[in-house]
CSV table of C-alpha atoms in Angstrom, one decimal:
chain,number,residue,atom,x,y,z
A,1,MET,CA,16.2,28.5,-8.1
A,2,SER,CA,18.2,32.0,-8.8
A,3,GLN,CA,21.4,29.7,-7.6
A,4,LYS,CA,20.8,27.3,-10.0
A,5,TRP,CA,19.8,29.6,-12.5
A,6,THR,CA,22.7,31.7,-12.4
A,7,ARG,CA,25.3,28.9,-12.5
A,8,GLY,CA,23.8,28.3,-16.3
A,9,MET,CA,24.2,31.3,-17.0
A,10,PHE,CA,28.0,31.7,-15.8
A,11,LEU,CA,28.3,28.4,-17.9
A,12,SER,CA,27.0,30.6,-21.5
A,13,LEU,CA,28.8,33.4,-20.4
A,14,ALA,CA,31.7,31.8,-19.6
A,15,LEU,CA,31.2,29.7,-23.1
A,16,ALA,CA,31.5,32.7,-25.3
A,17,SER,CA,33.6,34.4,-24.0
A,18,GLY,CA,36.5,31.1,-24.5
A,19,LEU,CA,34.3,31.5,-28.2
A,20,VAL,CA,36.1,35.7,-28.3
A,21,ALA,CA,38.8,34.2,-27.2
A,22,CYS,CA,39.8,31.1,-29.4
A,23,THR,CA,39.3,33.4,-32.6
A,24,GLY,CA,41.7,35.4,-31.9
A,25,GLU,CA,40.8,38.9,-33.6
A,26,THR,CA,38.5,41.0,-32.5
A,27,PRO,CA,35.0,41.1,-33.7
A,28,THR,CA,34.8,43.7,-36.8
A,29,GLU,CA,31.5,45.5,-37.5
A,30,GLN,CA,29.3,42.6,-36.3
A,31,PRO,CA,25.2,43.2,-36.3
A,32,PRO,CA,24.4,43.8,-32.8
A,33,LYS,CA,23.8,40.5,-31.8
A,34,GLN,CA,20.3,39.3,-29.5
A,35,PRO,CA,20.3,39.0,-26.7
A,36,PRO,CA,19.6,34.7,-26.5
A,37,ALA,CA,16.6,33.8,-25.2
A,38,GLU,CA,16.7,32.7,-21.8
A,39,GLN,CA,17.1,29.2,-21.1
A,40,PRO,CA,15.6,27.5,-17.8
A,41,ALA,CA,18.5,25.8,-16.4
A,42,LYS,CA,19.0,21.9,-15.7
A,43,ALA,CA,19.1,22.1,-12.1
A,44,PRO,CA,22.4,19.9,-10.3
A,45,VAL,CA,21.4,16.4,-9.7
A,46,PRO,CA,22.7,17.5,-5.4
A,47,ALA,CA,25.9,14.9,-4.2
A,48,ASP,CA,24.9,12.4,-7.1
A,49,VAL,CA,23.8,8.8,-5.5
A,50,ASP,CA,24.6,6.5,-6.3
A,51,LYS,CA,22.4,3.1,-7.1
A,52,ALA,CA,24.5,1.6,-4.8
A,53,THR,CA,24.4,4.3,-1.8
A,54,LEU,CA,20.2,4.0,-2.3
A,55,ALA,CA,19.7,0.4,-2.3
A,56,ALA,CA,22.2,0.3,1.5
A,57,GLN,CA,20.3,4.1,2.3
A,58,ALA,CA,17.0,3.2,1.6
A,59,GLU,CA,14.0,3.7,4.0
A,60,ASN,CA,10.9,1.4,4.1
A,61,ILE,CA,8.5,3.6,5.7
A,62,ALA,CA,7.1,5.1,2.5
A,63,LEU,CA,7.2,1.7,0.6
A,64,VAL,CA,3.7,0.6,1.4
A,65,PRO,CA,1.2,1.8,-0.8
A,66,SER,CA,-2.2,2.5,1.6
A,67,PRO,CA,-5.9,0.3,0.3
A,68,ALA,CA,-7.1,4.1,-0.6
A,69,GLU,CA,-4.4,3.8,-3.1
A,70,MET,CA,-4.7,1.4,-4.4
A,71,GLN,CA,-8.5,1.9,-4.8
A,72,LYS,CA,-6.9,4.6,-7.4
A,73,ALA,CA,-5.1,2.2,-9.2
A,74,LEU,CA,-8.0,0.3,-10.0
A,75,ASP,CA,-10.0,3.1,-10.5
A,76,ARG,CA,-7.4,4.1,-13.3
A,77,ALA,CA,-6.8,0.9,-14.2
A,78,GLY,CA,-10.0,1.4,-15.4
A,79,ILE,CA,-11.9,-1.4,-13.2
A,80,THR,CA,-14.7,-0.2,-11.0
A,81,ALA,CA,-15.0,-2.1,-8.6
A,82,ASP,CA,-15.2,-0.5,-5.4
A,83,LEU,CA,-13.3,-2.3,-2.9
A,84,ALA,CA,-15.4,-0.9,-0.1
A,85,ALA,CA,-18.3,-3.0,-0.6
A,86,LYS,CA,-16.3,-6.0,-0.5
A,87,VAL,CA,-14.6,-5.5,3.3
A,88,PRO,CA,-16.5,-8.2,4.4
A,89,ASP,CA,-17.9,-7.4,7.9
A,90,ARG,CA,-15.0,-9.1,10.3
A,91,LYS,CA,-15.1,-8.1,14.1
A,92,LEU,CA,-11.2,-9.4,15.6
A,93,LYS,CA,-10.2,-10.1,18.9
A,94,MET,CA,-7.5,-8.4,19.4
A,95,ASP,CA,-6.2,-8.8,22.8
A,96,VAL,CA,-5.0,-12.6,21.3
A,97,PRO,CA,-1.2,-13.1,24.0
A,98,ASN,CA,0.8,-13.4,20.8
A,99,LYS,CA,1.9,-10.1,20.0
A,100,ASP,CA,2.6,-10.3,15.8
A,101,GLN,CA,-1.0,-11.3,15.3
A,102,VAL,CA,-1.8,-8.6,17.2
A,103,ALA,CA,-0.5,-6.6,14.5
A,104,VAL,CA,-1.0,-8.0,11.6
A,105,ARG,CA,-4.7,-7.7,13.0
A,106,THR,CA,-4.9,-3.7,13.6
A,107,GLY,CA,-3.4,-3.7,10.4
A,108,VAL,CA,-6.4,-5.7,8.0
A,109,ILE,CA,-8.5,-3.5,10.5
A,110,LEU,CA,-7.0,-0.2,9.8
A,111,ALA,CA,-7.5,-1.2,5.8
A,112,ASP,CA,-11.2,-1.4,6.0
A,113,LEU,CA,-11.9,1.3,7.6
A,114,LEU,CA,-10.0,2.8,6.2
A,115,LEU,CA,-11.7,1.4,2.6
A,116,THR,CA,-14.6,2.5,4.3
A,117,VAL,CA,-14.8,5.9,6.6
A,118,LYS,CA,-17.4,7.3,3.2
A,119,SER,CA,-20.2,4.6,3.6
A,120,ALA,CA,-19.9,3.3,6.7
A,121,GLU,CA,-22.6,3.3,9.4
A,122,LYS,CA,-20.9,5.1,12.9
A,123,ALA,CA,-20.9,1.9,14.7
A,124,LYS,CA,-19.3,0.1,12.3
A,125,LEU,CA,-16.2,3.1,12.1
A,126,SER,CA,-16.3,3.5,16.3
A,127,SER,CA,-16.2,-1.0,16.1
A,128,HIS,CA,-13.4,-0.6,13.4
A,129,LEU,CA,-11.5,2.8,15.4
A,130,ALA,CA,-12.3,0.5,19.1
A,131,GLU,CA,-10.1,-2.4,17.7
A,132,ILE,CA,-7.7,-0.3,17.1
A,133,LYS,CA,-7.0,1.4,19.2
A,134,THR,CA,-7.1,-2.0,21.9
A,135,GLY,CA,-4.8,-4.2,19.2
A,136,MET,CA,-2.3,-0.6,19.3
A,137,GLY,CA,-2.4,-1.5,23.1
A,138,GLU,CA,-1.6,-4.7,23.4
A,139,LEU,CA,1.3,-3.9,20.9
A,140,GLY,CA,2.4,-0.8,23.4
A,141,ALA,CA,2.2,2.2,21.6
A,142,GLY,CA,1.9,4.6,24.9
A,143,SER,CA,-1.4,6.6,26.1
A,144,ASP,CA,-1.5,8.8,23.0
A,145,ILE,CA,-2.0,7.4,20.7
A,146,ALA,CA,-4.9,5.7,22.4
A,147,ALA,CA,-6.4,9.0,23.7
A,148,THR,CA,-6.5,11.2,19.2
A,149,ILE,CA,-8.4,7.6,19.0
A,150,ASP,CA,-11.4,8.4,21.7
A,151,ASP,CA,-11.0,12.0,20.7
A,152,LEU,CA,-11.5,10.5,16.6
A,153,ASP,CA,-15.0,8.8,18.4
A,154,GLY,CA,-15.7,11.3,20.1
A,155,GLN,CA,-15.7,14.1,17.2
A,156,ILE,CA,-17.7,10.6,15.2
A,157,GLN,CA,-20.9,10.1,17.9
A,158,ASN,CA,-21.0,14.1,18.4
A,159,ASP,CA,-21.3,14.7,14.3
A,160,SER,CA,-18.4,17.3,15.3
A,161,ILE,CA,-16.7,15.7,11.4
A,162,SER,CA,-17.4,15.5,8.6
A,163,ARG,CA,-16.3,12.2,6.2
A,164,ASP,CA,-13.6,14.4,4.1
A,165,ASP,CA,-11.9,15.8,7.7
A,166,LEU,CA,-12.6,11.8,8.7
A,167,VAL,CA,-10.6,10.8,5.6
A,168,LYS,CA,-7.8,13.4,5.9
A,169,GLU,CA,-7.5,12.7,10.1
A,170,LEU,CA,-7.3,9.0,9.3
A,171,ASP,CA,-4.8,9.3,6.2
A,172,GLN,CA,-2.9,10.7,8.8
A,173,LEU,CA,-3.3,8.1,11.5
A,174,SER,CA,-2.1,5.5,9.3
A,175,GLY,CA,0.8,6.9,7.2
A,176,ALA,CA,2.0,8.9,9.9
A,177,VAL,CA,1.5,7.9,12.4
A,178,ILE,CA,1.5,4.3,13.6
A,179,PRO,CA,4.6,4.0,11.1
A,180,GLU,CA,6.5,6.8,13.7
A,181,ILE,CA,5.9,5.1,17.1
A,182,GLU,CA,8.3,3.1,18.6
A,183,TYR,CA,5.9,-0.2,19.7
A,184,GLU,CA,6.6,-1.9,23.1
A,185,ALA,CA,5.9,-4.6,21.0
A,186,GLY,CA,9.4,-4.4,18.5
A,187,GLU,CA,10.5,-3.4,15.5
A,188,ARG,CA,8.2,-6.1,13.7
A,189,SER,CA,4.8,-4.1,14.8
A,190,VAL,CA,5.0,-1.6,12.3
A,191,PRO,CA,5.7,-3.8,9.2
A,192,LEU,CA,3.1,-6.5,9.7
A,193,ILE,CA,0.8,-4.2,10.8
A,194,GLN,CA,1.2,-2.8,6.9
A,195,ALA,CA,1.5,-6.5,6.2
A,196,GLY,CA,-1.9,-6.5,7.7
A,197,SER,CA,-3.5,-4.0,5.4
A,198,TRP,CA,-2.2,-4.0,2.6
A,199,LEU,CA,-3.2,-8.3,2.5
A,200,GLU,CA,-6.1,-7.6,2.7
A,201,GLY,CA,-6.1,-4.8,0.7
A,202,ALA,CA,-4.4,-7.4,-2.0
A,203,ASN,CA,-6.6,-9.0,-1.3
A,204,LEU,CA,-10.0,-7.3,-2.2
A,205,VAL,CA,-7.7,-5.6,-5.2
A,206,ALA,CA,-6.9,-9.5,-7.3
A,207,GLY,CA,-11.8,-10.6,-5.9
A,208,ALA,CA,-12.9,-7.1,-8.7
A,209,ILE,CA,-10.1,-8.1,-11.1
A,210,ILE,CA,-11.7,-11.7,-11.0
A,211,GLU,CA,-14.3,-10.1,-11.3
A,212,SER,CA,-14.1,-7.8,-13.9
A,213,GLY,CA,-12.0,-10.4,-16.1
A,214,LYS,CA,-9.7,-7.5,-16.5
A,215,TYR,CA,-6.2,-9.6,-16.5
A,216,ASP,CA,-4.2,-7.1,-18.5
A,217,ASN,CA,-3.5,-4.9,-15.5
A,218,ALA,CA,-2.9,-7.1,-13.1
A,219,THR,CA,1.1,-7.5,-13.9
A,220,ASP,CA,1.1,-3.3,-12.7
A,221,LEU,CA,-1.4,-3.1,-9.4
A,222,LEU,CA,-0.5,-6.5,-7.4
A,223,LYS,CA,3.2,-6.9,-8.4
A,224,GLN,CA,4.8,-5.6,-6.0
A,225,PRO,CA,8.1,-7.2,-5.1
A,226,ALA,CA,9.8,-5.2,-3.4
A,227,VAL,CA,6.5,-5.0,-1.0
A,228,VAL,CA,6.6,-8.5,0.1
A,229,GLY,CA,10.9,-8.7,0.2
A,230,TYR,CA,10.1,-6.5,3.2
A,231,PHE,CA,7.4,-8.6,4.8
A,232,GLN,CA,9.6,-11.1,4.1
A,233,SER,CA,12.2,-10.7,5.9
A,234,TYR,CA,10.4,-9.4,9.2
A,235,VAL,CA,8.6,-13.1,9.1
A,236,LYS,CA,10.8,-14.8,8.8
A,237,THR,CA,10.2,-18.2,10.9
A,238,GLU,CA,13.3,-20.1,10.8
A,239,GLY,CA,15.5,-20.0,13.5
A,240,GLN,CA,12.8,-19.0,16.0
A,241,ASP,CA,13.3,-19.8,19.7
A,242,LYS,CA,9.8,-20.1,20.0
A,243,ALA,CA,7.3,-21.7,17.4
A,244,PRO,CA,5.4,-19.1,15.2
A,245,SER,CA,2.2,-18.3,15.9
A,246,GLU,CA,-0.7,-20.3,13.2
A,247,VAL,CA,-1.3,-17.0,11.4
A,248,ILE,CA,2.8,-16.0,11.1
A,249,SER,CA,3.2,-19.3,9.6
A,250,GLN,CA,0.7,-19.1,7.1
A,251,LEU,CA,1.4,-15.3,6.3
A,252,GLU,CA,5.4,-16.7,5.8
A,253,THR,CA,3.8,-19.6,3.0
A,254,THR,CA,1.7,-16.5,1.6
A,255,LEU,CA,4.8,-14.0,0.7
A,256,ASN,CA,6.9,-17.2,-0.6
A,257,THR,CA,4.3,-18.3,-2.6
A,258,LEU,CA,3.5,-14.6,-3.3
A,259,ALA,CA,7.5,-13.5,-3.8
A,260,ASP,CA,7.6,-16.2,-7.0
A,261,VAL,CA,4.9,-15.1,-8.5
A,262,CYS,CA,6.2,-11.6,-8.8
A,263,THR,CA,9.4,-13.4,-10.7
A,264,HIS,CA,6.7,-13.6,-14.1
A,265,GLU,CA,7.6,-10.8,-16.1
A,266,LYS,CA,3.8,-10.3,-16.8
A,267,LEU,CA,1.0,-11.3,-13.6
A,268,SER,CA,-1.6,-14.3,-15.0
A,269,GLU,CA,-5.3,-15.0,-14.8
A,270,GLU,CA,-3.8,-18.1,-13.0
A,271,ASP,CA,-1.3,-15.7,-10.7
A,272,VAL,CA,-4.1,-13.4,-10.2
A,273,GLN,CA,-6.2,-15.9,-9.1
A,274,THR,CA,-2.6,-17.8,-6.5
A,275,ILE,CA,-2.7,-14.1,-5.0
A,276,HIS,CA,-5.8,-15.0,-4.1
A,277,THR,CA,-6.1,-17.6,-2.8
A,278,SER,CA,-3.1,-17.4,-0.6
A,279,THR,CA,-3.8,-13.7,0.4
A,280,ALA,CA,-7.0,-15.4,1.8
A,281,ALA,CA,-5.4,-18.4,3.5
A,282,VAL,CA,-4.0,-15.4,5.9
A,283,LEU,CA,-7.2,-13.6,6.1
A,284,ASP,CA,-8.8,-16.4,7.4
A,285,LEU,CA,-7.0,-17.5,10.2
A,286,LEU,CA,-8.2,-14.1,11.4
B,1,MET,CA,-6.0,15.3,16.2
B,2,LEU,CA,-5.6,18.3,15.0
B,3,ARG,CA,-5.7,20.2,18.4
B,4,THR,CA,-3.5,17.2,19.8
B,5,ILE,CA,-0.9,18.2,17.5
B,6,SER,CA,-1.3,21.8,17.2
B,7,ALA,CA,-0.1,20.8,20.9
B,8,LEU,CA,2.7,19.0,20.3
B,9,ALA,CA,4.5,20.9,17.7
B,10,LEU,CA,3.9,23.9,20.0
B,11,ALA,CA,5.4,21.7,23.0
B,12,SER,CA,8.1,20.7,21.4
B,13,SER,CA,8.8,24.3,19.7
B,14,LEU,CA,9.3,25.5,23.2
B,15,LEU,CA,11.6,23.1,23.6
B,16,VAL,CA,14.1,22.9,21.3
B,17,PRO,CA,16.7,26.0,22.1
B,18,ALA,CA,16.3,28.6,18.7
B,19,ALA,CA,19.8,27.3,16.8
B,20,MET,CA,18.6,23.7,16.4
B,21,ALA,CA,16.2,21.6,14.1
B,22,ASP,CA,12.9,21.6,14.3
B,23,GLU,CA,11.6,18.8,13.0
B,24,ALA,CA,8.1,20.4,14.0
B,25,GLU,CA,8.4,23.4,12.0
B,26,ALA,CA,8.9,21.2,9.5
B,27,GLU,CA,5.9,19.1,10.4
B,28,THR,CA,2.8,21.7,10.5
B,29,CYS,CA,4.3,23.2,7.6
B,30,LEU,CA,4.1,19.5,5.0
B,31,LYS,CA,0.7,18.9,7.3
B,32,ALA,CA,-0.6,22.9,6.7
B,33,LYS,CA,0.2,21.3,2.7
B,34,ILE,CA,-1.8,18.3,2.4
B,35,TRP,CA,-4.2,19.0,4.1
B,36,ASP,CA,-4.8,22.4,1.6
B,37,GLY,CA,-4.0,19.9,-1.3
B,38,TYR,CA,-7.7,17.0,0.1
B,39,SER,CA,-8.9,20.4,-2.1
B,40,ASP,CA,-7.7,19.1,-5.6
B,41,GLY,CA,-8.1,15.5,-5.3
B,42,TRP,CA,-4.6,14.6,-3.2
B,43,ALA,CA,-4.9,12.3,-0.8
B,44,VAL,CA,-1.4,11.0,1.4
B,45,ARG,CA,0.0,8.0,1.7
B,46,THR,CA,3.2,8.6,4.0
B,47,ALA,CA,4.0,11.5,6.2
B,48,THR,CA,7.4,11.1,8.1
B,49,SER,CA,10.1,14.0,8.6
B,50,ALA,CA,14.2,14.5,9.8
B,51,THR,CA,16.9,16.6,11.1
B,52,LEU,CA,19.7,16.4,8.6
B,53,ASP,CA,23.4,18.3,8.8
B,54,GLN,CA,24.0,19.9,5.0
B,55,GLY,CA,24.2,18.0,1.8
B,56,ALA,CA,23.3,14.9,4.0
B,57,TYR,CA,20.4,12.9,2.3
B,58,ARG,CA,17.9,10.6,2.7
B,59,ILE,CA,16.3,8.5,1.0
B,60,TYR,CA,13.2,6.4,0.3
B,61,LEU,CA,11.8,3.9,-0.6
B,62,VAL,CA,8.4,3.7,-2.4
B,63,THR,CA,5.8,2.1,-4.6
B,64,LEU,CA,4.6,4.2,-6.7
B,65,TYR,CA,1.5,3.4,-8.9
B,66,ALA,CA,1.2,3.4,-13.1
B,67,GLY,CA,-1.1,5.7,-13.9
B,68,ASN,CA,-1.3,7.7,-10.5
B,69,GLU,CA,-0.6,10.6,-10.5
B,70,TYR,CA,1.9,11.0,-7.3
B,71,LYS,CA,3.4,14.8,-5.4
B,72,ILE,CA,6.1,14.5,-3.7
B,73,LEU,CA,6.6,17.7,-0.7
B,74,ALA,CA,9.1,19.0,1.2
B,75,CYS,CA,8.9,21.1,4.1
B,76,ALA,CA,11.9,22.0,6.0
B,77,ASP,CA,12.4,24.7,9.2
B,78,GLY,CA,14.4,27.8,9.1
B,79,LYS,CA,17.5,27.0,9.4
B,80,ALA,CA,17.3,25.0,6.0
B,81,LYS,CA,18.1,28.2,2.2
B,82,ASN,CA,17.5,25.1,-0.7
B,83,VAL,CA,16.0,21.7,0.2
B,84,ASP,CA,15.8,19.6,-3.2
B,85,LEU,CA,13.8,16.9,-3.8
B,86,VAL,CA,15.8,13.9,-6.5
B,87,LEU,CA,12.6,10.9,-7.0
B,88,HIS,CA,15.8,8.0,-9.3
B,89,ASP,CA,13.9,4.8,-10.2
B,90,ALA,CA,15.0,1.5,-9.4
B,91,ASP,CA,18.7,1.4,-11.0
B,92,GLY,CA,19.5,4.6,-9.4
B,93,ASN,CA,18.6,6.9,-12.6
B,94,VAL,CA,17.4,10.3,-11.9
B,95,VAL,CA,13.7,10.5,-13.5
B,96,VAL,CA,12.8,14.8,-12.2
B,97,GLN,CA,14.1,16.3,-10.0
B,98,ASP,CA,12.1,19.7,-8.5
B,99,ASP,CA,15.0,22.9,-9.3
B,100,SER,CA,14.2,24.9,-7.2
B,101,SER,CA,16.2,26.8,-4.6
B,102,ASP,CA,14.0,27.0,-1.9
B,103,ARG,CA,12.7,25.3,1.4
B,104,GLN,CA,9.5,23.9,0.9
B,105,PRO,CA,10.7,22.1,-3.4
B,106,VAL,CA,7.6,19.4,-4.9
B,107,LEU,CA,8.2,17.0,-7.6
B,108,THR,CA,5.0,15.4,-10.0
B,109,TYR,CA,5.6,12.2,-11.8
B,110,THR,CA,2.6,9.8,-12.7
B,111,PRO,CA,4.6,6.4,-13.6
B,112,THR,CA,3.5,4.9,-16.6
B,113,THR,CA,4.2,1.3,-14.6
B,114,THR,CA,4.8,0.3,-11.8
B,115,ASP,CA,7.5,0.3,-9.4
B,116,THR,CA,9.4,0.8,-6.2
B,117,TYR,CA,11.5,4.6,-6.7
B,118,PHE,CA,14.3,6.4,-4.3
B,119,VAL,CA,12.7,9.2,-2.7
B,120,ALA,CA,15.9,11.7,-2.5
B,121,VAL,CA,15.7,14.6,0.3
B,122,HIS,CA,18.9,16.4,0.0
B,123,ALA,CA,19.7,19.2,2.5
B,124,THR,CA,21.5,21.3,-0.2
B,125,GLU,CA,21.8,24.8,1.9
B,126,LEU,CA,21.7,25.7,5.5
B,127,GLU,CA,22.3,28.8,7.5
B,128,GLY,CA,25.3,28.0,8.5
B,129,GLU,CA,28.7,25.6,9.6
B,130,GLY,CA,26.7,23.5,12.3
B,131,THR,CA,23.7,23.8,11.6
B,132,GLN,CA,20.6,21.2,10.9
B,133,ALA,CA,17.1,21.4,10.1
B,134,GLY,CA,14.1,19.5,10.6
B,135,ILE,CA,13.3,18.2,7.4
B,136,GLY,CA,9.6,16.8,6.7
B,137,MET,CA,9.0,14.8,3.6
B,138,ALA,CA,5.5,13.1,1.8
B,139,VAL,CA,4.2,11.5,-0.5
B,140,THR,CA,0.3,12.6,-2.0
B,141,TYR,CA,-1.6,10.8,-4.5
B,142,ARG,CA,-4.6,11.5,-6.9
């Protein structure tokens, strides 16, 4: 702060000196000047970065909103829907051969866990954590994450962690740990986990909008072309050596549909129905 | 979890030479700020870290929801003197920037429409030539 503020003060002084010099006269018998009121100097933009550079160098790690954040946005939009109550009681098989499917399934369960952490019974939390642990193992996430999940599960079973602290730990797991791991299954793992979580969240939000009949906020709650484009870049199946699984094939179709919907300036009731149906088409295959 | 991260942070700090960037120190600082924020209703979407040279920056694409309040935090290790945060809109215009000259800048912003933004984290001033700093950045919301 001090350095930028000093720079601003220096400019003010220089400007004042310049004005005096330009008059060519020595000011005489002027009333004593009051010191200028201190104005907060506007900090210069550091190393101003242009749009092309921003777009070219941007990393996607923080691009995708979390399911809990979607719930918050729903609340802010005045749609009183408890997404946790709408999470289906599902149990997904994680030890399937196709690693892309494992990643999507892991993301869906992660979303369910994040949304229900405050209200779910201990057994359900443990079951979800076990599924995530298996999924991470199948993706080759290493042993540290497994130990972390075991530690969390132990604390839940012993009642040695409050639900509020569990929320923090799971936010951290979802937003800081899982995206930073290098997976043996490859670089598609993180975006596909995120895609699973986002798809589940978008499906629940679309369902809540339909139930409420409040379509005016649909654009702000569901239109996210950059997120859809990010996922599309990882699920493109064209030109791949092996045939994609049914799930990934449907995911690609769904993302293409969502990308098309995102071209609409304002989402309509029909668009929200399309989002709900097309996201369910992936989730129903899991 | 806490124990795991603390153990990892300790191991990292023991392994990293004093003159080198210390992402673990930055992460520990960031985590403490994130944890504190929960008492005021903030939750975390993403936390990440990087090592930057003086004058270098990292850009992150973020989706921000209309109506949600966002607080973007950065924490740098002791090698940094001034780290700056700038939020740009999708057209590259500066929306908000921090006006501090320290290594723990904070930005708050409440968008009126849901959109994609760029967060730029600048290692504006480090301790000296050839120095690198570990810098953590988090996007939190409420």
